GROMACS .gro file of C-alpha atoms in nm:
model
  178
    1MET     CA    1  27.528   9.557   8.554
    2GLY     CA    2  27.867   9.581   8.719
    3LEU     CA    3  27.789   9.921   8.869
    4ILE     CA    4  27.460   9.799   9.018
    5ASP     CA    5  27.628   9.483   9.148
    6GLY     CA    6  27.901   9.697   9.301
    7ALA     CA    7  27.648   9.925   9.475
    8MET     CA    8  27.448   9.629   9.603
    9GLY     CA    9  27.768   9.460   9.715
   10LEU     CA   10  27.857   9.776   9.908
   11VAL     CA   11  27.518   9.783  10.088
   12PHE     CA   12  27.456   9.409  10.118
   13GLY     CA   13  27.807   9.284  10.054
   14GLY     CA   14  27.979   8.970  10.170
   15GLY     CA   15  27.654   8.789  10.260
   16ARG     CA   16  27.587   9.052  10.526
   17ASN     CA   17  27.317   9.314  10.547
   18VAL     CA   18  27.503   9.636  10.627
   19VAL     CA   19  27.176   9.827  10.676
   20ARG     CA   20  27.049   9.574  10.929
   21ASP     CA   21  27.386   9.565  11.107
   22THR     CA   22  27.395   9.945  11.125
   23VAL     CA   23  27.038   9.973  11.253
   24GLY     CA   24  27.118   9.703  11.510
   25VAL     CA   25  27.371   9.940  11.668
   26PHE     CA   26  27.103  10.204  11.732
   27ARG     CA   27  26.792   9.993  11.789
   28GLU     CA   28  26.755   9.684  12.008
   29ASN     CA   29  26.660   9.360  11.835
   30ALA     CA   30  26.303   9.289  11.952
   31GLU     CA   31  26.333   8.913  11.906
   32ALA     CA   32  26.654   8.896  12.109
   33GLN     CA   33  26.491   9.114  12.379
   34ALA     CA   34  26.193   8.877  12.397
   35GLN     CA   35  26.429   8.582  12.434
   36ARG     CA   36  26.617   8.758  12.716
   37GLU     CA   37  26.289   8.842  12.893
   38ALA     CA   38  26.167   8.482  12.859
   39ALA     CA   39  26.496   8.351  12.999
   40LEU     CA   40  26.481   8.599  13.288
   41GLN     CA   41  26.122   8.508  13.372
   42SER     CA   42  26.202   8.138  13.346
   43ALA     CA   43  26.496   8.181  13.584
   44ALA     CA   44  26.280   8.376  13.832
   45LEU     CA   45  26.007   8.112  13.824
   46GLY     CA   46  26.269   7.839  13.865
   47GLN     CA   47  26.401   8.018  14.172
   48PHE     CA   48  26.049   8.050  14.318
   49ALA     CA   49  25.980   7.685  14.244
   50SER     CA   50  26.296   7.572  14.422
   51GLU     CA   51  26.229   7.804  14.715
   52PHE     CA   52  25.872   7.695  14.770
   53ALA     CA   53  25.897   7.331  14.660
   54LEU     CA   54  25.751   7.083  14.901
   55PRO     CA   55  25.991   6.809  15.005
   56LYS     CA   56  25.907   6.452  14.904
   57LYS     CA   57  25.726   6.290  15.194
   58SER     CA   58  25.801   5.948  15.335
   59GLY     CA   59  25.535   5.689  15.413
   60TRP     CA   60  25.552   5.786  15.781
   61ASP     CA   61  25.492   6.154  15.698
   62ARG     CA   62  25.190   6.064  15.484
   63PHE     CA   63  25.055   5.844  15.767
   64ILE     CA   64  25.092   6.128  16.019
   65ASP     CA   65  24.928   6.373  15.775
   66GLY     CA   66  24.636   6.130  15.751
   67LEU     CA   67  24.610   6.115  16.131
   68ASN     CA   68  24.617   6.495  16.147
   69ARG     CA   69  24.308   6.504  15.929
   70ILE     CA   70  24.101   6.295  16.170
   71PRO     CA   71  24.026   6.533  16.465
   72ARG     CA   72  23.809   6.790  16.286
   73PRO     CA   73  23.575   6.540  16.119
   74ALA     CA   74  23.575   6.331  16.439
   75LEU     CA   75  23.467   6.632  16.647
   76ALA     CA   76  23.195   6.727  16.399
   77LEU     CA   77  23.063   6.373  16.356
   78GLY     CA   78  23.090   6.304  16.732
   79THR     CA   79  22.878   6.612  16.808
   80LEU     CA   80  22.616   6.501  16.554
   81GLY     CA   81  22.629   6.153  16.713
   82LEU     CA   82  22.555   6.307  17.054
   83PHE     CA   83  22.246   6.480  16.917
   84ILE     CA   84  22.127   6.158  16.754
   85SER     CA   85  22.189   5.953  17.070
   86ALA     CA   86  21.999   6.211  17.278
   87MET     CA   87  21.698   6.166  17.051
   88LEU     CA   88  21.720   5.785  17.029
   89ASP     CA   89  21.790   5.701  17.394
   90PRO     CA   90  21.754   6.001  17.629
   91VAL     CA   91  21.822   5.795  17.943
   92TRP     CA   92  22.151   5.658  17.808
   93PHE     CA   93  22.248   6.010  17.693
   94ALA     CA   94  22.164   6.162  18.035
   95ALA     CA   95  22.380   5.900  18.210
   96ARG     CA   96  22.678   5.990  17.990
   97MET     CA   97  22.629   6.364  18.040
   98ASN     CA   98  22.620   6.311  18.419
   99GLY     CA   99  22.954   6.134  18.384
  100ILE     CA  100  23.095   6.431  18.192
  101ALA     CA  101  22.969   6.663  18.468
  102LEU     CA  102  23.208   6.484  18.706
  103VAL     CA  103  23.517   6.575  18.501
  104PRO     CA  104  23.728   6.819  18.711
  105GLU     CA  105  23.774   7.173  18.582
  106PRO     CA  106  24.155   7.152  18.531
  107LEU     CA  107  24.099   6.862  18.292
  108TRP     CA  108  23.860   7.081  18.089
  109TRP     CA  109  24.131   7.350  18.078
  110LEU     CA  110  24.382   7.092  17.956
  111LEU     CA  111  24.142   6.972  17.685
  112GLY     CA  112  24.085   7.335  17.578
  113ALA     CA  113  24.462   7.396  17.555
  114ILE     CA  114  24.518   7.080  17.348
  115VAL     CA  115  24.238   7.163  17.106
  116SER     CA  116  24.358   7.526  17.082
  117PHE     CA  117  24.714   7.419  17.004
  118TYR     CA  118  24.595   7.171  16.743
  119PHE     CA  119  24.380   7.425  16.560
  120GLY     CA  120  24.642   7.698  16.610
  121ALA     CA  121  24.908   7.480  16.444
  122ARG     CA  122  24.667   7.401  16.162
  123HIS     CA  123  24.603   7.773  16.118
  124GLN     CA  124  24.982   7.829  16.095
  125VAL     CA  125  25.018   7.565  15.823
  126LYS     CA  126  24.726   7.708  15.624
  127SER     CA  127  24.873   8.058  15.658
  128GLN     CA  128  25.206   7.941  15.515
  129GLU     CA  129  25.030   7.768  15.225
  130PHE     CA  130  24.843   8.094  15.159
  131GLN     CA  131  25.171   8.290  15.153
  132ARG     CA  132  25.315   8.033  14.909
  133SER     CA  133  25.017   8.082  14.678
  134ILE     CA  134  25.060   8.462  14.699
  135ALA     CA  135  25.426   8.425  14.592
  136THR     CA  136  25.317   8.214  14.294
  137THR     CA  137  25.062   8.479  14.196
  138VAL     CA  138  25.317   8.759  14.227
  139ALA     CA  139  25.558   8.563  14.005
  140ALA     CA  140  25.291   8.550  13.733
  141THR     CA  141  25.217   8.925  13.753
  142PRO     CA  142  25.469   9.047  13.488
  143ASN     CA  143  25.329   8.808  13.229
  144VAL     CA  144  24.971   8.913  13.309
  145MET     CA  145  25.066   9.282  13.287
  146ARG     CA  146  25.233   9.224  12.950
  147ASN     CA  147  24.923   9.043  12.823
  148LEU     CA  148  24.695   9.322  12.950
  149ASP     CA  149  24.912   9.581  12.777
  150VAL     CA  150  24.886   9.393  12.446
  151LEU     CA  151  24.509   9.355  12.485
  152GLU     CA  152  24.472   9.723  12.569
  153ARG     CA  153  24.666   9.822  12.257
  154LEU     CA  154  24.449   9.590  12.048
  155GLY     CA  155  24.138   9.743  12.205
  156ASP     CA  156  24.260  10.095  12.127
  157ARG     CA  157  24.305   9.998  11.763
  158ALA     CA  158  23.956   9.846  11.750
  159ASP     CA  159  23.797  10.151  11.919
  160HIS     CA  160  23.964  10.405  11.690
  161PRO     CA  161  24.029  10.234  11.357
  162ALA     CA  162  23.984  10.541  11.139
  163ASP     CA  163  24.097  10.833  11.356
  164ASP     CA  164  24.358  10.928  11.096
  165ALA     CA  165  24.104  10.959  10.813
  166PRO     CA  166  23.763  11.083  10.933
  167ASN     CA  167  23.466  10.932  10.752
  168PRO     CA  168  23.245  11.202  10.599
  169ALA     CA  169  22.936  10.980  10.618
  170ILE     CA  170  22.982  10.931  10.993
  171ALA     CA  171  23.044  11.303  11.040
  172ASP     CA  172  22.716  11.378  10.856
  173TRP     CA  173  22.532  11.115  11.057
  174THR     CA  174  22.654  11.250  11.394
  175ARG     CA  175  22.568  11.602  11.285
  176ASP     CA  176  22.215  11.491  11.186
  177ALA     CA  177  22.171  11.298  11.512
  178ARG     CA  178  22.220  11.615  11.716
   0.00000   0.00000   0.00000
């Protein structure tokens, strides 16, 4: 027994696993690598989150945001209201349109510039929100690629379960089917 204990103590001695420690020098620990990758990805996502985080808005900012949402629905509903008023009271509608015909051309240009700037600024905000969503998607790409790789490997195993040992019955069946 002493000889066996001595040999085992040499290989697994002192509460350590010499084989595992030796292999660890030549091969990376997969669990430790997964922990490092998770920490790296978490740090990258934390950086993206801090970079693209929206600041907390005050009551005034929320009020102004609410006002900024009024023009588009007001223009759409106002135009529908004009159609309805033209059908309900054509004389009243004609009187109002004659009044609009008296508006000087420079005032129409000014109105066009104001509306263009409003919708141009809105387009700018929406474009920045779109870029923010693209950055979020790009940050998720490594995880998606890793998942796809795992699924592809699982699919390869399912498609070719017995490539190592051909099945004689299947070989006969494919031969007969030809």
